[in-house]
Coordinates of C-alpha atoms in Angstrom, one line a residue:
Chain N
X1 CA 38.3 -42.9 -8.5
X2 CA 39.2 -39.2 -9.2
X3 CA 35.9 -38.9 -11.1
X4 CA 33.9 -40.2 -8.2
X5 CA 35.6 -37.8 -5.8
X6 CA 34.9 -34.9 -8.1
X7 CA 31.3 -36.0 -8.5
X8 CA 30.8 -36.3 -4.7
X9 CA 32.4 -32.9 -4.2
X10 CA 30.2 -31.2 -6.7
X11 CA 27.1 -32.8 -5.1
X12 CA 28.2 -31.6 -1.7
X13 CA 28.7 -28.1 -3.0
X14 CA 25.3 -28.3 -4.6
X15 CA 23.6 -29.3 -1.4
X16 CA 25.3 -26.5 0.6
X17 CA 24.4 -23.9 -2.0
X18 CA 20.8 -25.3 -2.2
X19 CA 20.4 -24.8 1.5
X20 CA 22.0 -21.4 1.7
X21 CA 20.9 -19.8 -1.5
X22 CA 17.2 -20.7 -1.4
X23 CA 17.0 -20.7 2.4
X24 CA 17.4 -17.0 2.8
X25 CA 17.5 -17.3 6.6
X26 CA 19.3 -19.1 9.3
X27 CA 16.4 -21.6 9.7
X28 CA 16.7 -22.7 6.1
X29 CA 13.2 -21.7 5.3
X30 CA 12.2 -21.0 1.8
X31 CA 10.2 -18.0 0.6
X32 CA 8.1 -20.2 -1.6
X33 CA 4.6 -19.8 -0.3
X34 CA 2.2 -17.4 -2.0
X35 CA 0.6 -14.7 0.0
X36 CA -1.8 -12.0 -1.2
X37 CA -1.9 -8.9 1.0
X38 CA -5.0 -6.8 0.4
X39 CA -6.6 -3.6 1.7
X40 CA -10.3 -2.7 1.4
X41 CA -11.6 0.8 2.0
X42 CA -14.4 0.9 4.5
X43 CA -16.9 3.3 5.8
X44 CA -18.4 2.6 9.2
X45 CA -17.5 -1.1 8.7
X46 CA -19.1 -1.5 5.2
X47 CA -17.2 -1.6 2.0
X48 CA -16.6 1.8 0.5
X49 CA -16.1 2.1 -3.3
X50 CA -14.2 5.1 -4.6
X51 CA -16.5 7.9 -6.0
X52 CA -19.2 7.0 -3.5
X53 CA -20.4 9.9 -1.4
X54 CA -20.4 10.1 2.3
X55 CA -21.1 12.9 4.8
X56 CA -18.2 13.5 7.2
X57 CA -18.3 14.8 10.8
X58 CA -18.2 18.4 9.7
X59 CA -21.3 18.0 7.5
X60 CA -19.4 18.0 4.3
X61 CA -20.2 15.5 1.5
X62 CA -17.0 13.8 0.4
X63 CA -16.0 11.4 -2.3
X64 CA -12.6 9.9 -2.8
X65 CA -11.5 9.5 -6.4
X66 CA -7.9 8.3 -6.0
X67 CA -6.3 6.5 -3.2
X68 CA -2.9 4.8 -3.0
X69 CA 0.0 4.4 -0.6
X70 CA 3.4 2.8 -0.1
X71 CA 4.3 0.3 2.5
X72 CA 7.9 -0.4 3.4
X73 CA 9.6 -3.4 5.1
X74 CA 6.5 -5.7 5.3
X75 CA 7.6 -8.1 7.9
X76 CA 6.1 -11.2 9.5
X77 CA 7.1 -12.3 13.0
X78 CA 6.7 -15.9 14.3
X79 CA 6.2 -17.0 17.9
X80 CA 10.0 -17.3 18.4
X81 CA 10.4 -13.6 17.4
X82 CA 12.0 -14.5 14.1
X83 CA 11.3 -11.9 11.5
X84 CA 10.6 -12.6 7.8
X85 CA 10.9 -9.6 5.5
X86 CA 8.6 -10.3 2.6
X87 CA 9.0 -7.0 0.8
X88 CA 11.0 -3.8 1.2
X89 CA 8.6 -1.7 -0.8
X90 CA 5.1 -2.1 -2.3
X91 CA 2.6 0.4 -3.7
X92 CA -1.1 -0.3 -3.0
X93 CA -3.2 1.3 -5.7
X94 CA -7.0 1.1 -5.1
X95 CA -9.4 0.2 -7.8
X96 CA -12.9 1.6 -8.1
X97 CA -14.2 -0.9 -5.6
X98 CA -11.8 0.3 -3.0
X99 CA -9.6 -2.8 -3.2
X100 CA -5.8 -2.9 -3.5
X101 CA -3.6 -6.1 -3.4
X102 CA -0.1 -7.3 -3.9
X103 CA 1.4 -10.7 -4.1
X104 CA 4.5 -11.7 -2.1
X105 CA 6.4 -14.8 -1.2
X106 CA 6.8 -16.0 2.4
X107 CA 8.1 -19.1 4.2
X108 CA 5.3 -21.4 5.3
X109 CA 4.6 -21.4 9.0
X110 CA 2.7 -19.7 11.8
X111 CA 3.1 -16.0 12.4
X112 CA 1.8 -13.9 15.2
X113 CA 2.7 -10.3 14.2
X114 CA 2.7 -8.3 11.0
X115 CA 4.5 -5.0 10.8
X116 CA 5.4 -2.4 8.2
X117 CA 6.2 1.2 7.6
X118 CA 3.6 3.4 6.0
X119 CA 5.4 5.5 3.3
X120 CA 8.8 5.1 1.6
X121 CA 11.6 4.3 3.9
X122 CA 14.4 6.8 4.1
X123 CA 16.9 4.6 2.2
X124 CA 14.6 4.5 -0.8
X125 CA 13.1 7.9 -0.5
X126 CA 16.5 9.5 -0.8
X127 CA 17.7 7.3 -3.7
X128 CA 17.7 8.1 -7.4
X129 CA 14.4 7.0 -9.0
X130 CA 16.3 6.3 -12.2
X131 CA 17.7 3.2 -10.4
X132 CA 14.2 1.7 -10.3
X133 CA 13.5 1.4 -14.0
X134 CA 12.5 -2.2 -13.9
X135 CA 8.9 -2.5 -15.3
X136 CA 6.5 -2.9 -12.4
X137 CA 8.8 -1.7 -9.7
X138 CA 6.8 0.3 -7.2
X139 CA 9.3 3.1 -7.2
X140 CA 9.5 3.4 -11.0
X141 CA 8.7 7.0 -12.1
X142 CA 6.0 5.5 -14.3
X143 CA 3.9 5.2 -11.2
X144 CA 3.9 9.0 -11.1
X145 CA 4.6 9.1 -7.4
X146 CA 7.9 10.9 -7.5
X147 CA 7.9 14.7 -7.3
X148 CA 11.6 15.2 -6.7
X149 CA 12.2 18.5 -5.2
X150 CA 12.2 18.4 -1.4
X151 CA 9.5 15.8 -0.8
X152 CA 10.8 13.0 -3.1
X153 CA 8.1 10.2 -3.1
X154 CA 4.5 10.8 -2.3
X155 CA 3.8 8.3 0.5
X156 CA 0.0 8.6 0.6
X157 CA -2.1 10.0 -2.3
X158 CA -5.7 10.8 -1.3
X159 CA -7.6 12.9 -3.8
X160 CA -11.3 13.6 -4.4
X161 CA -14.1 16.2 -4.2
X162 CA -16.3 17.8 -1.6
X163 CA -19.6 19.5 -1.4
X164 CA -19.6 21.9 1.5
X165 CA -22.9 23.5 0.7
X166 CA -24.7 20.1 0.5
X167 CA -26.3 21.3 -2.7
X168 CA -25.3 18.3 -4.7
X169 CA -22.6 20.2 -6.6
X170 CA -19.1 19.0 -5.7
X171 CA -17.5 22.5 -6.0
X172 CA -14.3 21.7 -4.2
X173 CA -11.4 19.4 -4.8
X174 CA -8.9 18.1 -2.3
X175 CA -5.5 16.5 -2.9
X176 CA -3.2 15.3 -0.2
X177 CA 0.2 14.0 -1.1
X178 CA 2.0 13.1 2.1
X179 CA 5.8 12.9 2.1
X180 CA 9.1 13.8 3.8
X181 CA 10.8 11.4 6.2
X182 CA 8.8 13.0 9.1
X183 CA 5.6 11.6 7.6
X184 CA 6.9 8.0 7.7
X185 CA 5.0 5.9 10.2
X186 CA 5.3 2.3 11.5
X187 CA 2.5 0.0 12.4
X188 CA 2.4 -3.4 14.0
X189 CA -0.6 -5.8 14.3
X190 CA -0.9 -8.9 16.5
X191 CA -2.6 -11.5 14.4
X192 CA -2.2 -15.3 14.1
X193 CA -1.9 -16.5 10.5
X194 CA -0.7 -19.8 9.3
X195 CA 0.9 -19.9 5.9
X196 CA 0.7 -23.1 3.9
X197 CA 2.7 -24.0 0.8
X198 CA 0.0 -25.7 -1.1
X199 CA -2.4 -22.9 -1.6
X200 CA -2.5 -19.1 -2.0
X201 CA -2.8 -17.5 1.4
X202 CA -4.6 -14.2 2.1
X203 CA -4.1 -11.4 4.6
X204 CA -6.7 -8.8 4.4
X205 CA -6.7 -5.3 5.9
X206 CA -9.4 -2.7 6.2
X207 CA -9.0 1.1 6.0
X208 CA -11.7 3.3 7.5
X209 CA -11.7 6.2 5.1
X210 CA -13.6 8.5 7.5
X211 CA -10.8 8.0 10.0
X212 CA -8.2 9.0 7.4
X213 CA -9.3 12.6 7.2
X214 CA -11.6 12.9 10.2
X215 CA -10.1 10.8 13.0
X216 CA -11.5 12.2 16.2
X217 CA -9.3 15.0 17.5
X218 CA -7.1 15.0 14.5
X219 CA -9.5 16.1 11.7
X220 CA -8.4 17.6 8.4
X221 CA -10.5 20.6 7.4
X222 CA -10.6 20.0 3.7
X223 CA -12.6 23.1 3.0
X224 CA -10.0 25.5 4.4
X225 CA -7.0 23.4 3.7
X226 CA -7.7 21.2 0.6
X227 CA -4.2 20.6 -0.6
X228 CA -0.8 19.4 0.6
X229 CA 1.9 18.7 -1.9
X230 CA 5.2 18.9 -0.1
X231 CA 7.1 21.7 1.6
X232 CA 6.8 23.3 5.0
X233 CA 3.6 25.2 4.5
X234 CA 0.7 23.1 5.7
X235 CA 3.0 20.2 6.6
X236 CA 0.7 19.6 9.6
X237 CA -1.7 18.1 7.0
X238 CA 0.8 15.5 6.0
X239 CA 1.5 14.7 9.7
X240 CA -2.2 14.4 10.5
X241 CA -3.0 12.1 7.6
X242 CA 0.0 10.0 8.4
X243 CA -1.1 9.6 12.0
X244 CA -4.7 9.0 11.0
X245 CA -3.6 6.3 8.5
X246 CA -2.2 4.2 11.4
X247 CA -5.5 4.5 13.2
X248 CA -7.5 3.8 10.1
X249 CA -5.9 0.4 9.3
X250 CA -7.1 -2.8 10.9
X251 CA -6.8 -6.4 10.1
X252 CA -10.0 -7.9 8.6
X253 CA -11.2 -10.7 10.8
X254 CA -14.3 -11.9 8.9
Chain X
X25 CA 23.6 -35.9 -13.3
X26 CA 26.0 -34.4 -15.7
X27 CA 28.3 -31.6 -14.4
X28 CA 27.1 -28.9 -16.9
X29 CA 23.5 -29.6 -15.9
X30 CA 24.5 -29.3 -12.2
X31 CA 26.2 -26.0 -12.8
X32 CA 23.1 -24.9 -14.7
X33 CA 20.9 -25.6 -11.8
X34 CA 23.2 -23.9 -9.4
X35 CA 23.1 -20.8 -11.6
X36 CA 19.3 -20.9 -11.6
X37 CA 19.3 -21.1 -7.9
X38 CA 21.7 -18.2 -7.6
X39 CA 19.5 -16.1 -9.9
X40 CA 16.3 -16.9 -7.9
X41 CA 15.3 -14.2 -5.5
X42 CA 14.5 -14.9 -1.9
X43 CA 11.0 -13.5 -2.0
X44 CA 8.4 -12.0 -4.3
X45 CA 8.7 -8.5 -2.9
X46 CA 10.7 -5.6 -4.2
X47 CA 14.2 -4.5 -3.1
X48 CA 16.6 -1.7 -3.7
X49 CA 18.6 -3.1 -6.5
X50 CA 15.8 -4.2 -8.8
X51 CA 16.4 -3.2 -12.4
X52 CA 19.5 -1.2 -12.0
X53 CA 20.4 -0.1 -15.5
X54 CA 23.8 -0.9 -17.0
X55 CA 25.9 1.6 -18.8
X56 CA 27.9 0.8 -21.9
X57 CA 30.8 3.0 -20.9
X58 CA 31.9 2.1 -17.4
X59 CA 35.3 3.9 -17.5
X60 CA 35.8 7.6 -17.9
X61 CA 37.6 8.6 -21.1
X62 CA 37.0 12.3 -20.7
X63 CA 39.1 14.5 -18.4
X64 CA 37.7 17.9 -17.5
X65 CA 40.4 20.5 -17.9
X66 CA 41.0 22.6 -14.8
X67 CA 43.8 24.6 -13.4
X68 CA 45.8 23.6 -10.3
X69 CA 44.1 26.0 -8.0
X70 CA 40.8 24.1 -8.6
X71 CA 40.3 20.9 -6.6
X72 CA 39.5 17.6 -8.2
X73 CA 36.1 17.4 -9.7
X74 CA 33.9 14.9 -7.9
X75 CA 32.4 12.4 -10.4
X76 CA 29.7 9.9 -9.2
X77 CA 30.7 6.3 -9.6
X78 CA 27.5 5.5 -11.6
X79 CA 28.1 8.3 -14.1
X80 CA 31.7 8.3 -15.5
X81 CA 32.5 11.1 -17.9
X82 CA 32.7 9.9 -21.5
X83 CA 32.9 12.0 -24.7
X84 CA 29.8 10.3 -26.3
X85 CA 27.8 10.7 -23.1
X86 CA 28.7 14.4 -22.9
X87 CA 27.8 14.9 -26.5
X88 CA 24.4 13.3 -25.9
X89 CA 23.9 15.4 -22.8
X90 CA 24.8 18.6 -24.6
X91 CA 22.3 17.7 -27.4
X92 CA 19.6 17.1 -24.8
X93 CA 20.4 20.3 -22.9
X94 CA 19.8 22.4 -26.0
X95 CA 16.8 20.4 -27.3
X96 CA 13.2 21.6 -26.6
X97 CA 12.1 18.0 -27.1
X98 CA 12.0 17.8 -23.3
X99 CA 9.2 20.3 -22.9
X100 CA 5.5 19.6 -23.3
X101 CA 5.0 21.9 -26.3
X102 CA 8.6 21.6 -27.5
X103 CA 9.4 25.3 -27.0
X104 CA 11.6 25.2 -23.9
X105 CA 14.9 23.5 -23.4
X106 CA 17.3 23.6 -20.5
X107 CA 19.2 26.3 -22.4
X108 CA 16.1 28.5 -22.6
X109 CA 16.7 29.5 -19.0
X110 CA 20.4 28.8 -18.7
X111 CA 22.0 30.9 -21.5
X112 CA 25.5 29.9 -22.3
X113 CA 26.3 33.6 -23.1
X114 CA 25.5 34.5 -19.5
X115 CA 27.4 31.8 -17.6
X116 CA 24.3 29.5 -18.1
X117 CA 22.0 31.8 -16.1
X118 CA 18.9 33.7 -17.2
X119 CA 18.7 37.5 -17.8
X120 CA 15.3 37.9 -16.2
X121 CA 14.3 37.6 -12.6
X122 CA 11.9 34.7 -13.1
X123 CA 12.3 32.5 -16.2
X124 CA 9.4 31.8 -18.6
X125 CA 8.5 28.2 -19.2
X126 CA 6.0 26.6 -21.5
X127 CA 3.1 28.9 -22.6
X128 CA 5.1 31.8 -21.0
X129 CA 4.3 30.5 -17.5
X130 CA 6.4 32.3 -14.9
X131 CA 8.8 30.2 -12.7
X132 CA 9.0 30.7 -9.0
X133 CA 12.7 31.3 -8.6
X134 CA 15.6 32.8 -10.4
X135 CA 17.4 30.3 -12.7
X136 CA 20.8 29.9 -11.1
X137 CA 24.0 29.9 -13.2
X138 CA 25.4 26.4 -13.9
X139 CA 29.0 27.3 -14.0
X140 CA 31.1 25.0 -11.8
X141 CA 28.0 23.1 -10.9
X142 CA 30.1 20.0 -10.7
X143 CA 31.4 21.2 -7.4
X144 CA 28.0 21.7 -5.8
X145 CA 27.1 19.4 -3.0
X146 CA 23.3 19.8 -3.4
X147 CA 21.0 21.5 -5.9
X148 CA 18.3 24.0 -6.3
X149 CA 18.4 27.3 -4.4
X150 CA 17.3 25.4 -1.3
X151 CA 19.4 22.3 -1.8
X152 CA 16.3 20.3 -2.5
X153 CA 18.0 17.6 -4.6
X154 CA 21.1 15.7 -3.4
X155 CA 22.6 14.9 -6.9
X156 CA 22.8 16.7 -10.2
X157 CA 21.2 13.6 -11.8
X158 CA 18.2 13.7 -9.5
X159 CA 17.8 17.4 -9.8
X160 CA 17.1 17.1 -13.5
X161 CA 13.7 15.5 -13.1
X162 CA 12.1 18.5 -11.5
X163 CA 12.5 21.2 -14.1
X164 CA 11.4 18.8 -16.8
X165 CA 8.2 18.0 -14.9
X166 CA 7.5 21.4 -13.2
X167 CA 4.3 22.8 -14.8
X168 CA 5.9 26.3 -14.9
X169 CA 9.0 25.1 -16.6
X170 CA 9.1 22.3 -19.1
X171 CA 5.8 20.6 -17.9
X172 CA 6.6 17.2 -19.3
X173 CA 6.3 13.9 -17.4
X174 CA 9.7 12.4 -17.5
X175 CA 8.2 9.1 -18.7
X176 CA 6.7 10.9 -21.7
X177 CA 10.1 12.5 -22.3
X178 CA 11.7 9.1 -22.4
X179 CA 9.0 7.9 -24.8
X180 CA 9.6 10.8 -27.1
X181 CA 13.3 10.0 -27.2
X182 CA 12.5 6.4 -27.9
X183 CA 10.6 7.6 -31.0
X184 CA 13.6 9.7 -32.2
X185 CA 16.0 7.5 -34.3
X186 CA 18.9 9.9 -33.6
X187 CA 18.5 9.7 -29.8
X188 CA 17.9 5.9 -30.0
X189 CA 21.2 5.5 -31.7
X190 CA 23.0 7.8 -29.3
X191 CA 21.6 6.2 -26.2
X192 CA 22.5 2.7 -27.6
X193 CA 26.1 3.9 -28.2
X194 CA 26.4 5.3 -24.7
X195 CA 24.2 3.1 -22.5
X196 CA 23.7 0.0 -24.6
X197 CA 20.0 0.4 -24.2
X198 CA 17.2 2.5 -25.7
X199 CA 16.5 6.0 -24.2
X200 CA 15.8 5.7 -20.4
X201 CA 15.4 8.0 -17.4
X202 CA 18.7 6.7 -16.2
X203 CA 20.5 7.7 -19.5
X204 CA 18.6 11.0 -19.8
X205 CA 19.7 12.2 -16.3
X206 CA 23.2 10.8 -16.5
X207 CA 24.0 12.3 -19.9
X208 CA 22.7 15.8 -19.1
X209 CA 24.5 15.8 -15.7
X210 CA 27.7 14.7 -17.4
X211 CA 27.5 17.6 -19.8
X212 CA 26.7 20.1 -17.1
X213 CA 29.8 18.9 -15.2
X214 CA 31.9 20.1 -18.1
X215 CA 30.8 23.7 -17.5
X216 CA 33.9 24.8 -15.6
X217 CA 34.8 28.4 -15.5
X218 CA 38.5 29.1 -14.6
X219 CA 39.6 31.9 -17.0
X220 CA 38.9 35.2 -15.1
X221 CA 41.3 37.9 -14.1
X222 CA 40.7 36.7 -10.5
X223 CA 42.0 33.3 -11.5
X224 CA 45.2 34.9 -12.9
X225 CA 45.6 36.4 -9.4
X226 CA 45.0 33.1 -7.7
X227 CA 47.5 31.4 -10.0
X228 CA 50.2 34.0 -9.5
X229 CA 49.4 35.6 -6.2
X230 CA 50.4 38.8 -8.0
X231 CA 48.0 41.7 -7.1
X232 CA 49.4 43.7 -10.0
X233 CA 46.9 41.9 -12.3
X234 CA 44.3 44.1 -10.7
X235 CA 43.9 47.8 -11.6
X236 CA 44.1 50.2 -8.7
X237 CA 40.3 50.3 -8.4
X238 CA 40.0 46.5 -8.6
X239 CA 42.6 46.1 -5.9
X240 CA 40.7 48.5 -3.6
X241 CA 37.6 46.4 -4.3
X242 CA 39.5 43.2 -3.4
X243 CA 40.6 44.7 -0.2
X244 CA 37.0 45.7 0.7
X245 CA 35.8 42.3 -0.4
X246 CA 38.1 40.5 2.0
X247 CA 37.8 43.0 4.8
X248 CA 36.4 42.3 8.2
X249 CA 34.1 45.2 7.9
X250 CA 32.2 43.9 4.8
X251 CA 32.6 40.2 5.7
X252 CA 31.9 39.1 2.1
X253 CA 34.3 36.2 2.4
X254 CA 32.5 34.8 5.4
X255 CA 30.2 33.2 2.9
X256 CA 31.7 33.8 -0.5
X257 CA 34.9 31.9 0.2
X258 CA 37.2 29.4 -1.4
X259 CA 38.1 28.9 -5.1
X260 CA 34.5 29.0 -6.1
X261 CA 33.6 31.9 -3.9
X262 CA 30.9 30.1 -2.0
X263 CA 30.8 28.1 1.2
X264 CA 28.0 26.0 -0.2
X265 CA 26.0 26.9 2.9
X266 CA 22.4 28.1 3.3
X267 CA 21.8 31.5 4.9
X268 CA 19.0 34.0 5.4
X269 CA 20.5 37.2 4.0
X270 CA 17.6 39.4 5.1
X271 CA 16.2 40.5 1.8
X272 CA 12.6 40.3 3.2
X273 CA 11.0 40.8 6.6
X274 CA 8.5 38.2 5.6
X275 CA 9.3 35.5 3.1
X276 CA 6.8 34.2 0.6
X277 CA 9.2 31.4 -0.3
X278 CA 10.3 29.5 2.7
X279 CA 13.5 28.3 1.1
X280 CA 15.5 25.7 3.0
X281 CA 12.7 25.2 5.5
X282 CA 10.7 23.4 2.9
X283 CA 13.3 20.6 3.3
X284 CA 14.0 20.7 7.0
X285 CA 10.4 21.6 7.9
X286 CA 11.9 23.8 10.6
X287 CA 10.9 27.4 10.9
X288 CA 14.4 28.4 11.9
X289 CA 15.4 27.8 8.2
X290 CA 12.7 30.0 6.7
X291 CA 14.3 32.3 4.2
X292 CA 17.6 30.4 3.9
X293 CA 19.0 29.9 0.4
X294 CA 22.2 28.6 -1.0
X295 CA 25.2 31.0 -1.1
X296 CA 25.8 31.3 -4.8
X297 CA 29.2 31.3 -6.4
X298 CA 30.3 34.9 -7.3
X299 CA 32.1 33.7 -10.4
X300 CA 30.8 35.5 -13.5
X301 CA 28.5 37.5 -11.1
X302 CA 28.6 40.6 -13.3
X303 CA 26.8 38.7 -16.1
X304 CA 24.4 36.6 -14.0
X305 CA 21.9 39.1 -12.7
X306 CA 19.2 39.7 -11.6
X307 CA 20.3 38.5 -8.2
X308 CA 19.0 36.6 -5.2
X309 CA 16.7 33.5 -5.2
X310 CA 13.9 35.5 -6.8
X311 CA 15.9 37.9 -8.9
X312 CA 14.6 40.8 -6.8
X313 CA 17.8 42.9 -7.2
X314 CA 18.6 44.0 -10.8
X315 CA 22.1 45.2 -10.3
X316 CA 25.2 44.6 -8.2
X317 CA 24.9 48.1 -6.8
X318 CA 21.4 47.2 -5.4
X319 CA 22.9 44.1 -3.8
X320 CA 25.7 46.0 -2.1
X321 CA 23.3 48.7 -0.9
X322 CA 21.1 45.9 0.6
X323 CA 24.0 44.5 2.6
X324 CA 25.3 47.9 3.7
X325 CA 21.8 48.7 5.0
X326 CA 21.8 45.6 7.1
X327 CA 18.9 43.7 5.6
X328 CA 15.2 43.7 6.5
X329 CA 15.7 42.1 9.9
X330 CA 13.9 38.9 9.4
X331 CA 14.0 36.8 12.6
X332 CA 16.3 34.3 10.9
X333 CA 18.5 36.8 9.3
X334 CA 22.2 35.8 9.5
X335 CA 24.1 37.7 12.2
X336 CA 26.7 38.6 9.6
X337 CA 24.2 40.8 7.8
X338 CA 24.4 43.8 10.1
X339 CA 25.3 46.7 7.8
X340 CA 28.5 48.6 7.1
X341 CA 29.6 52.0 5.9
X342 CA 30.7 52.3 2.3
X343 CA 31.3 55.3 0.1
X344 CA 30.2 55.6 -3.5
X345 CA 33.9 55.3 -4.6
X346 CA 34.3 52.2 -2.5
X347 CA 31.1 50.7 -3.9
X348 CA 32.4 51.3 -7.4
X349 CA 35.7 49.7 -6.5
X350 CA 33.9 46.6 -5.1
X351 CA 31.9 46.3 -8.3
X352 CA 35.1 46.7 -10.3
X353 CA 36.6 43.7 -8.3
X354 CA 33.4 41.7 -8.9
X355 CA 33.9 42.3 -12.6
X356 CA 37.3 40.6 -12.4
X357 CA 35.4 37.4 -11.6
X358 CA 34.0 37.3 -15.2
X359 CA 35.4 34.6 -17.4
X360 CA 34.7 35.9 -20.9
X361 CA 36.1 32.8 -22.5
X362 CA 33.5 30.7 -20.6
X363 CA 30.5 33.0 -21.3
X364 CA 30.2 32.7 -25.0
X365 CA 26.9 31.9 -26.8
X366 CA 26.9 28.3 -27.9
X367 CA 25.0 27.0 -30.9
X368 CA 23.7 23.5 -30.9

C-alpha cells in the first residue's frame, strides 16, 4: 500500500515538473520547434554578395567586405499578444554570399509580430565578457566583437573599400563599428507566420545595403568620415548607421 | 517505471533549456577556490576593501596573478608586461609621460599608479571600465600597448605547462579569460599603500609627525583658498570623481565624454589619489606636467579656461615658500615601504 502511494506521488511530481519545466510559459507551450532566422543582403531588391561593387548615391563605388551584427531579445508575438522570447542574444555573421542565419527553438503556433533589438542590450553590454566563455556563445571574446574601453561590444560591424575616383582602384577603406547604449535600436515587424513542430521553419529577412550607409536624408559620407570605432568623436556615424539599419531591414515575402 | 529512472528523467528535464537561443548565464566558469583565504593587511583608518563575489582572494590566485602581471607573455612580441608600464618602484606607475608598448609604440595616456586600486569604483583615466577584471582586457589588446588578442593570450597560456598547472590549481580548468582577468585583478588588489608619514598622522592625529615646513604645507593643502581637498579628499586623497581641471583650452582627448557622449564632459578625467604622488610623475592624464611645481603653478594660474573647466579651478595666490611647503607636505604621502622594486 505504502509503495503504491509513493509511486503515485512520484508520478504526480513527475507530471507537474514535466508541465512546468518544459513548458516555459503559462500556456504550457514547449520551445521544441525548429526555426531558422536568416538575413540576406540585398541591393535594389537583388541579392548582394559581399565584395561585389556597387555605385552609391554619391557616385562612389563601394564594396562591403565584412558585415555582421547582434540582435537582442528576439521575440515572437501571437494573436493574443503573448510573447515568446526565443533568444536573448544572437550574432549574425554574413558569408560571402551575403547570407547569415541562426537556429532557434520556438513553440509551435501562429505568430503575428516579430520584434528584436539591434545591438547588444544594456544588461549584456555592461557585463563581463569573461562570463560568456562557452564555445559558440555570441558574446564570447573569440568572436572579436568586444573592444572593452567605453564602447564594450560592437553592435554592427560594416567594413569594406571604396573607389571615389571611379578609376577602378579601391584606394579607400571604411570601417564602422557601432556601439554604446545610445546606438541600440528596436524594430518590430507585422508578419503572419505559422510554426509547425514536424519540420524546420524559416523566417527570412532582407537588408538593403545601400540603405545602410546611404538612406535618403541620413547618408554616411564614407570618403570624409570612413571610420567609427567608439568614443564621442564622430558618434553621429554610429547613430546614423543604427537608424539606417532599422530602415534597411524588411521581411522577405517571396 | 523504476524510481531511479524516474529521477533520471526529471534531472534531464531540469537540465533541458527552454529554447535554442542564448542567455546571460551560458557557460559561466567555475572557480576552484570559492572562499577567500587571503586577508589584505590594512590599518584601521582604511575602509574595508571591496572584493567582488566572483573573485575571492586566495593565495594561489594572487601568486598566479603576480606571475602574469610581470610576464611579457601577454604581449604580441613578448617584450611588454603589465609591469613594463606600472613599475613597482614607482608605486606601480610609469616614469614617462606616455608609456611605450610593443615595438616602442607610444600610448595615448599616462599610465596611472595602481596603488590602492582595490578601492577604485571605475577604471581608466575616464572610468571606461566598470571593474578591474574587465579593465584588464583593453591594455592586452590595445595595439599601442601589448597588442595581443586576449584569445591568443589564453592560447599561449594553455601551451605553457607552468600556467596550465597553476590555472588548474586555482580555477580547476585550463587557462581561460575568466581566470586570466580574475587572477591579475586579485593580485592588483593587494597593492595597498598605507605606510606614509601622512598615515602616521591619520593614525595618531598628532601633527608633530610633520616638520614645520610640512605642517605649513598641510595647512595650505586643506585651506579654503587652495581648495585641494575639494577633490583630493578622504583616506585615499581622491573623491573618485571626474573633473575638467583646465589643463587645455582645447582637448585632443575628450576624456569622460567618450563614455557619456555628452560634450559637457569633454576634458573630464578621474581625480587621482595623491598617495605616493612625489614618485608617480609625470602628472595629468597625458603626463603633460613633469613636476609637482608645474602642477601647483597650473592651479595657481587658474587653468586654461576650457568651457567645461571646473569652477574650483579659479587660481590662488601662493608664494615660493608656500609652494615649497606644499610640495614638502605632498612628499609625506610617499610610502617608501610600498614603493620598492619587485623582482619576479
